[in-house]
Tab-separated table of C-alpha atoms in Angstrom:
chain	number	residue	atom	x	y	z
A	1	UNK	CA	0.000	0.000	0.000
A	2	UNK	CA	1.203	3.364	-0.854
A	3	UNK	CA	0.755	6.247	1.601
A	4	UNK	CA	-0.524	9.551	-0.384
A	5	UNK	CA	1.639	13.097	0.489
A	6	UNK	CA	-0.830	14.473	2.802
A	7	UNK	CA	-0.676	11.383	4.848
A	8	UNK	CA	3.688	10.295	5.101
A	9	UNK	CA	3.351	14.508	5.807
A	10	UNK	CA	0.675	13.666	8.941
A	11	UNK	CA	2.994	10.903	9.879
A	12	UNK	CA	6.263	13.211	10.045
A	13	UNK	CA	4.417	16.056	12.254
A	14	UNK	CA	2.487	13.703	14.256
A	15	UNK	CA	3.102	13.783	18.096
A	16	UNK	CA	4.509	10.841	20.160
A	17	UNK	CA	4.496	11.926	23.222
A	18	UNK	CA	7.693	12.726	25.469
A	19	UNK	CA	10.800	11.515	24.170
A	20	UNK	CA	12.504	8.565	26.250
A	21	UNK	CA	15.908	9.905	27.302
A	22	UNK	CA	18.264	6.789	26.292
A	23	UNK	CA	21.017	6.097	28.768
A	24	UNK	CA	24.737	4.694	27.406
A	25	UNK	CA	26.346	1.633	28.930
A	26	UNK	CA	29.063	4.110	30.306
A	27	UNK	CA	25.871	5.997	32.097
A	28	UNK	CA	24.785	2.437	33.675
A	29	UNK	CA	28.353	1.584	35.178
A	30	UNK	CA	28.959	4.794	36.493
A	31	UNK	CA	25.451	4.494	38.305
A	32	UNK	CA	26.113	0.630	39.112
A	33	UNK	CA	29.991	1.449	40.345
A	34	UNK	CA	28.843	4.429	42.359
A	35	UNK	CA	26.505	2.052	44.372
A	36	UNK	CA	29.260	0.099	45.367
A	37	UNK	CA	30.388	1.473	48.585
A	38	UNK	CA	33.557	-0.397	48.849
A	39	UNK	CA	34.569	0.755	45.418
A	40	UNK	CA	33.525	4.390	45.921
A	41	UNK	CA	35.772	4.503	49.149
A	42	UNK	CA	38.676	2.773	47.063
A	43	UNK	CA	37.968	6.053	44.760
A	44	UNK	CA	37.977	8.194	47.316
A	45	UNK	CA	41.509	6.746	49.075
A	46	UNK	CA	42.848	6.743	45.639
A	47	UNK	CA	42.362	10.905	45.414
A	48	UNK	CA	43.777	11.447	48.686
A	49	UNK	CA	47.075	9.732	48.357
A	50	UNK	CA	47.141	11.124	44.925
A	51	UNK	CA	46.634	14.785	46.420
A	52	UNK	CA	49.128	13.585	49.224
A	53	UNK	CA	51.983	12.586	46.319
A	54	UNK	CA	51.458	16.050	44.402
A	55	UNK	CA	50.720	18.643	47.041
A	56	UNK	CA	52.669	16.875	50.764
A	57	UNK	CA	55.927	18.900	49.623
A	58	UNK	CA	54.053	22.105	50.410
A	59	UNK	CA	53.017	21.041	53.828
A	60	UNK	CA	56.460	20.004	54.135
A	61	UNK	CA	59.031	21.943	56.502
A	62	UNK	CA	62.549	19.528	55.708
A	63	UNK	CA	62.999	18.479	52.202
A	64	UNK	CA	63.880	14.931	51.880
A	65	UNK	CA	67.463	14.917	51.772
A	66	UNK	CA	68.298	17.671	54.930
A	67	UNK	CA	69.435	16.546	58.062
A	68	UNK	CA	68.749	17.668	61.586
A	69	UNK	CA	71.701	17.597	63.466
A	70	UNK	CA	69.847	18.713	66.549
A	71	UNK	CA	67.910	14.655	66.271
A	72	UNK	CA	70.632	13.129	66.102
A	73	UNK	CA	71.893	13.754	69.469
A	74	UNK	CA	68.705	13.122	71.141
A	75	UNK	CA	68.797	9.340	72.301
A	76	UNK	CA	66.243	9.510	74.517
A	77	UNK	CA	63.498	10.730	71.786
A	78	UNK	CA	65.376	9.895	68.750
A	79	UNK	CA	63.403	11.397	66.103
A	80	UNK	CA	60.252	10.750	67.043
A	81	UNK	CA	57.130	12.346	65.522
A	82	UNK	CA	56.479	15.795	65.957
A	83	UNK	CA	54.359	19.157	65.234
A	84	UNK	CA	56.530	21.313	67.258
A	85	UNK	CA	59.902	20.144	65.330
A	86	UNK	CA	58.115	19.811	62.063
A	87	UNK	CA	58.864	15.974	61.866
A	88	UNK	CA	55.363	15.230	61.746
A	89	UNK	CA	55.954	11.756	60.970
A	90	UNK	CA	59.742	11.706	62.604
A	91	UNK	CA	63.121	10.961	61.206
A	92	UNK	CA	65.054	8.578	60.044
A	93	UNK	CA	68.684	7.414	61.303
A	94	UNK	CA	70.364	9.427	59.827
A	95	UNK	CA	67.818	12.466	61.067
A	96	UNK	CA	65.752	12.589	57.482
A	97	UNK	CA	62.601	14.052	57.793
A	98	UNK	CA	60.374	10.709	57.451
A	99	UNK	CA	56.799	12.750	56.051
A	100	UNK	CA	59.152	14.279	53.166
A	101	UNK	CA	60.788	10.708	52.354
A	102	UNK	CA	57.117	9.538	52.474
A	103	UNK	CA	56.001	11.635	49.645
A	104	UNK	CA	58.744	11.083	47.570
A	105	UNK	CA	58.226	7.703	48.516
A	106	UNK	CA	54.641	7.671	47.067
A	107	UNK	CA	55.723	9.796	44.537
A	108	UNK	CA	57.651	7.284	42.965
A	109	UNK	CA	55.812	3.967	43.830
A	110	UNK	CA	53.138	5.365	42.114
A	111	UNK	CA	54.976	6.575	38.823
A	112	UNK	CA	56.399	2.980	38.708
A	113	UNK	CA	52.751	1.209	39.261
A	114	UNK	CA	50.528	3.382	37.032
A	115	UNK	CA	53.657	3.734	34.336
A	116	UNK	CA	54.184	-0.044	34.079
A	117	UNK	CA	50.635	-0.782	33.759
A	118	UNK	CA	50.328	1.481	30.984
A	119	UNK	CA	53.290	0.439	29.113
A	120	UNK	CA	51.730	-3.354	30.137
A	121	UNK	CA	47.982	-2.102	28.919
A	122	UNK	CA	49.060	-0.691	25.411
A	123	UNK	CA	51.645	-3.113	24.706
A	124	UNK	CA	49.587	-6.367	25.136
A	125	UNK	CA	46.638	-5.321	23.984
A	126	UNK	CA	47.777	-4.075	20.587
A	127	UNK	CA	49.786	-7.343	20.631
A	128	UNK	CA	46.575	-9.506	22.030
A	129	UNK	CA	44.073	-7.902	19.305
A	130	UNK	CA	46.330	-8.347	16.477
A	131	UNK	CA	47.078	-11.795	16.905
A	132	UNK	CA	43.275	-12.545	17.884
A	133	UNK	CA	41.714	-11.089	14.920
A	134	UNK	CA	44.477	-12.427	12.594
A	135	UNK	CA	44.271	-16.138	13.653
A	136	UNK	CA	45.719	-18.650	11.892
A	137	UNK	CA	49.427	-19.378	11.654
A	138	UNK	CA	49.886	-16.024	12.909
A	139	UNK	CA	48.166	-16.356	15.871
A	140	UNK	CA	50.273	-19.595	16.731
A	141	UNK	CA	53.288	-17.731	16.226
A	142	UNK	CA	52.425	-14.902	18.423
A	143	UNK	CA	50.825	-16.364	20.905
A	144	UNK	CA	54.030	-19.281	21.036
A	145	UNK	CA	56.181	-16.364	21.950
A	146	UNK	CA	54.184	-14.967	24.719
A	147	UNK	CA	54.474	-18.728	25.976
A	148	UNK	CA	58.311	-18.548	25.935
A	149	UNK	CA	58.483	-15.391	27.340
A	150	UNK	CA	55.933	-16.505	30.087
A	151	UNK	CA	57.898	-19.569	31.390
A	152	UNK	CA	61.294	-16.984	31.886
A	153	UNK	CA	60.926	-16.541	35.829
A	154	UNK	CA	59.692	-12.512	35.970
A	155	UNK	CA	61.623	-11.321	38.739
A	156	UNK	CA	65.094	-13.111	37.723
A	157	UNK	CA	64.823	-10.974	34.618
A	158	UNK	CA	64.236	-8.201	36.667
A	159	UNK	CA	67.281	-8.484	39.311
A	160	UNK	CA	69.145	-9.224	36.042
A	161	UNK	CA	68.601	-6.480	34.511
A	162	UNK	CA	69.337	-4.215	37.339
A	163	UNK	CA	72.419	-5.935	38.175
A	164	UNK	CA	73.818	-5.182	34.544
A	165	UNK	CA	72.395	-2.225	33.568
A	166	UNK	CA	72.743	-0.502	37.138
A	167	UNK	CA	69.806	0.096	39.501
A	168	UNK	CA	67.841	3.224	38.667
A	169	UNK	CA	64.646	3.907	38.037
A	170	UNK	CA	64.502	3.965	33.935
A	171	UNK	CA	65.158	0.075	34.492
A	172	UNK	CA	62.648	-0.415	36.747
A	173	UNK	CA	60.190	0.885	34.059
A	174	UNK	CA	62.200	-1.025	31.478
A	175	UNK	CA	62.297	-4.163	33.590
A	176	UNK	CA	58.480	-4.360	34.682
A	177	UNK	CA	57.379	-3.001	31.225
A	178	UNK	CA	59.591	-5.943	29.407
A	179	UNK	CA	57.240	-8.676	30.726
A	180	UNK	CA	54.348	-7.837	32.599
A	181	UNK	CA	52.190	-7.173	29.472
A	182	UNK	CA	52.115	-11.155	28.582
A	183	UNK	CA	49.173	-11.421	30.299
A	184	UNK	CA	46.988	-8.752	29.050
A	185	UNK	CA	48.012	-9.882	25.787
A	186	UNK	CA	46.292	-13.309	26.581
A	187	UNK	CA	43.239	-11.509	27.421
A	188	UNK	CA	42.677	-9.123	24.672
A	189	UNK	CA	43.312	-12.388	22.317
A	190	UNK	CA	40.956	-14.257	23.529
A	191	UNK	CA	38.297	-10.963	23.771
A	192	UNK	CA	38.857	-10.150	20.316
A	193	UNK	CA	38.140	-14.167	18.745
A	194	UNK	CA	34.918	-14.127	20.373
A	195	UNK	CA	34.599	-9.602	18.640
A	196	UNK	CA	35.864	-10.632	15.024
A	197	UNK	CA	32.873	-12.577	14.281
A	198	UNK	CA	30.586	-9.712	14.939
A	199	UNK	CA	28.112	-8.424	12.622
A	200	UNK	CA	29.623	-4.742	12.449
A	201	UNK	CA	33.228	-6.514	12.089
A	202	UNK	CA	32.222	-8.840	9.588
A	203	UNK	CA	30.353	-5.808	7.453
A	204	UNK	CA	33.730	-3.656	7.726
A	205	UNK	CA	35.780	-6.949	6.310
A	206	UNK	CA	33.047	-7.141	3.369
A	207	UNK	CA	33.444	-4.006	2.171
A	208	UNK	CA	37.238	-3.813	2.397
A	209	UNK	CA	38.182	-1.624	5.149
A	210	UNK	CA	41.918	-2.811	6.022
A	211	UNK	CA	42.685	-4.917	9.150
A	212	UNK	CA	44.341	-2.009	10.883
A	213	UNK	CA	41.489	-0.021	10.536
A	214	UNK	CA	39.173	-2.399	11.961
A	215	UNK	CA	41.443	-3.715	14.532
A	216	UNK	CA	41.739	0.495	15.941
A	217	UNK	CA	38.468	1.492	15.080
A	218	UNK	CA	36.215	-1.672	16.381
A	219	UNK	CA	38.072	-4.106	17.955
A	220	UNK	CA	40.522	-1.830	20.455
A	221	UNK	CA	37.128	0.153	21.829
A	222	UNK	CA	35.232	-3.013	22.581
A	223	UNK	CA	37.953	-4.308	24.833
A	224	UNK	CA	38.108	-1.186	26.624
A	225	UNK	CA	36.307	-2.276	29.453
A	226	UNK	CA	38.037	-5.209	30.000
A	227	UNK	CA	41.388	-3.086	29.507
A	228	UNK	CA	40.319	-1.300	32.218
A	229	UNK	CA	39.520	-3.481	34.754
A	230	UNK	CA	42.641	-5.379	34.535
A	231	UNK	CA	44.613	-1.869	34.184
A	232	UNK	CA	43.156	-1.133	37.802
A	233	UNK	CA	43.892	-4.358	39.306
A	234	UNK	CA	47.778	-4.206	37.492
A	235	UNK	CA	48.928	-1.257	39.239
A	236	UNK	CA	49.336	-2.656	42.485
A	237	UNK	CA	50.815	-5.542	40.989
A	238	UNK	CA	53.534	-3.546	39.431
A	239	UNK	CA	53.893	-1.424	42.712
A	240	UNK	CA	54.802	-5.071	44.730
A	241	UNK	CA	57.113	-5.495	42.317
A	242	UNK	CA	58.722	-2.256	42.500
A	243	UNK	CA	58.229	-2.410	46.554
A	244	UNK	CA	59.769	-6.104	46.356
A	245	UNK	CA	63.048	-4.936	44.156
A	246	UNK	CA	63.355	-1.989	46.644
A	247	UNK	CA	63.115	-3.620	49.624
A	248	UNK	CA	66.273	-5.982	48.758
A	249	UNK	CA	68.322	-2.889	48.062
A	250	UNK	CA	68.061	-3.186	44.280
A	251	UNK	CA	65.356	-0.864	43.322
A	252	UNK	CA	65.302	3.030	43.743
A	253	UNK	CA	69.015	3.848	44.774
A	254	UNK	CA	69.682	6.927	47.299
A	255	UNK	CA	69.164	9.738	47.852
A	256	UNK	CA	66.097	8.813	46.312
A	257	UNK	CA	63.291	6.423	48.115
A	258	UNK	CA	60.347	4.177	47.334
A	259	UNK	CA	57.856	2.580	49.669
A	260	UNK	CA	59.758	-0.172	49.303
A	261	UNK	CA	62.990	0.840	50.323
A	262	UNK	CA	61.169	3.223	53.402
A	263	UNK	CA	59.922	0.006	54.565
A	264	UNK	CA	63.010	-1.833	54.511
A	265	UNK	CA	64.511	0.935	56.350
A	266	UNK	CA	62.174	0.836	59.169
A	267	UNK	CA	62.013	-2.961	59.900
A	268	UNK	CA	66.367	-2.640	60.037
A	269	UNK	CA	65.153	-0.213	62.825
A	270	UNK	CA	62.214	-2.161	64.448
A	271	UNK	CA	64.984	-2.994	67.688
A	272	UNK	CA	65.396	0.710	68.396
A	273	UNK	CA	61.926	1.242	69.180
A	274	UNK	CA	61.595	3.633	65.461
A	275	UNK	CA	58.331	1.771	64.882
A	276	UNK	CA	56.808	5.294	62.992
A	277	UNK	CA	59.926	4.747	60.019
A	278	UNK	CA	57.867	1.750	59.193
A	279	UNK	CA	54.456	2.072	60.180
A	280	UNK	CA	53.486	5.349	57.861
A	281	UNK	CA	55.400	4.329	55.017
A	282	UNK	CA	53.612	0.730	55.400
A	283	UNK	CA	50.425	2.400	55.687
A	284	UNK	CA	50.412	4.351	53.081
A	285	UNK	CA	51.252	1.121	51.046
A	286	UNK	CA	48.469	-1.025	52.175
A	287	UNK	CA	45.926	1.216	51.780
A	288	UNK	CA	46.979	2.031	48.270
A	289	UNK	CA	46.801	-1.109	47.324
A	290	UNK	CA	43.517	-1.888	49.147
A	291	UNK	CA	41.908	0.812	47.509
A	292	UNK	CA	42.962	-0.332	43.698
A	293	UNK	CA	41.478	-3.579	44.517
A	294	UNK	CA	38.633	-2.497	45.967
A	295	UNK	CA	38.171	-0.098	42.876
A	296	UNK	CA	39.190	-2.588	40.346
A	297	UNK	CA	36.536	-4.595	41.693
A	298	UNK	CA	34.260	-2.166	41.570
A	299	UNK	CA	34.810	-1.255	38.076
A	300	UNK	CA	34.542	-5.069	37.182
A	301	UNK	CA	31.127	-5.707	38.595
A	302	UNK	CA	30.062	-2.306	36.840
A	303	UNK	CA	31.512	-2.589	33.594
A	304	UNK	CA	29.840	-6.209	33.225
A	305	UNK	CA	26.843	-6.453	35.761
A	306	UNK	CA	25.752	-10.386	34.806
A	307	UNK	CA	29.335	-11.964	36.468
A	308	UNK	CA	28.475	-9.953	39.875
């Protein structure tokens, strides 16, 4: 049946009613992650030892390298924390203002965590979508090496390369980076077998847009969720690792400091009764890493509701 003019026109200008305001699937996990009060306070830890990292120095009164002499001859008090000295969370042995070395501290655990995961993030899941959408013999290849590389023991390759290359904190990037995106690549590979046989992927092959193309422009944005989730839960990963090298004396070399090597530092001077070099340091580490767990968690349960 064909509609006359007057009639497709009547149609057009005809009123439905209130428009339904749609709401996106980013919309629904932001609702669904703010709900979860675990992850929210995660969130909300998060921003404070963020603000803590970039603004402490201000509050500051020692930097993290000067020395009070005046401490050091103090046996009885040795150091210990203060508002009227300005050591509000003490010093060290060697009379180091412990809340300065605490935000460098934090400073750099955090550079080394949210750096690694990135370089981790980007590397493997380029890797992980191009050998998932590809398949085939190339697939095997790829994926054979991320087997190799997998059964190397992580952390030997790590105190190797430090050992060789010198400790500093370019190889700690280097060193975590190397390896630590093997796993995301497993993940985006098998994400994108079960994406390339999508209607909208299959309709961009047919008409002969280029697997780069399709690979950046549908297959990388509908792994983003997945990327992440396991971005969130990788940080604190890396920052054990980085914590872990530190501790033995082979991570972040003086005069600068990690949480790592503040921790170390305080359990060498647990006998002296200078529990408050390793209890802030330590707390600031726990709770750090609580909080990306609690948020990566969060983000999980939002991002894909029918697994919680």
């Amino acid at each position: 049946m064909i509609l006359s003019r007057k009639k497709v026109r009547d149609l057009e200008t005809a009123d439905l009613g209130n428009a339904v305001d749609g709401r996106s699937l980013w919309a629904d996990a932001r609702i669904r992650f703010f709900k979860n009060k675990a992850a929210v306070a995660g969130l909300v830890v998060l921003v404070l030892v963020a603000l803590f990292a970039a603004f402490g120095s201000f509050l500051a009164p020692w930097s993290n390298e000067e020395v009070d002499w005046a401490v050091l001859g103090q046996v009885d008090t040795m150091g210990r924390p203060s508002l009227a000295s300005g050591h509000y969370f003490g010093t060290d042995e060697l009379g180091r203002d412990v809340f300065a070395r605490t935000i460098q501290g934090t400073q750099i655990s955090l550079m080394v965590g949210l750096i690694g995961a990135l370089i981790a993030v980007v590397v493997g899941t380029i890797y992980g979508a191009t050998s998932g959408y590809h398949g085939g013999r190339i697939d095997n290849v790829m994926m054979r090496i991320v087997d190799v590389l997998l059964a190397i023991p992580y952390m030997f390759v790590l105190i190797l390369l430090l050992v060789v290359f010198g400790r500093s904190v370019l190889m700690l990037f280097v060193g975590i980076g190397l390896i630590s995106w093997l796993d995301m690549a497993r993940i985006a590979r098998g994400q994108t077998l079960s994406i390339k046989n999508k209607e909208f992927v299959e309709a961009a092959h047919a008409i002969g847009v280029r697997p780069v193309t399709i690979i950046r422009r549908h297959i990388l944005p509908n792994l983003l969720g997945v990327v992440i989730v396991y971005a969130t839960l990788l940080v604190p990963s890396m920052i054990i690792y980085e914590s872990f090298i530190s501790f033995l004396g082979l991570g972040v070399q003086e005069p600068s400091t990690s949480w790592g090597a503040l921790i170390s530092d305080g359990a060498s001077q647990m006998q002296y009764g200078t529990l408050w070099m390793l209890l802030f340091p330590l707390f600031f580490f726990v709770i750090t890493l609580f909080a990306f767990f609690f948020v990566g968690d969060g983000l999980r349960d939002a991002l894909d509701p029918k697994d919680r």
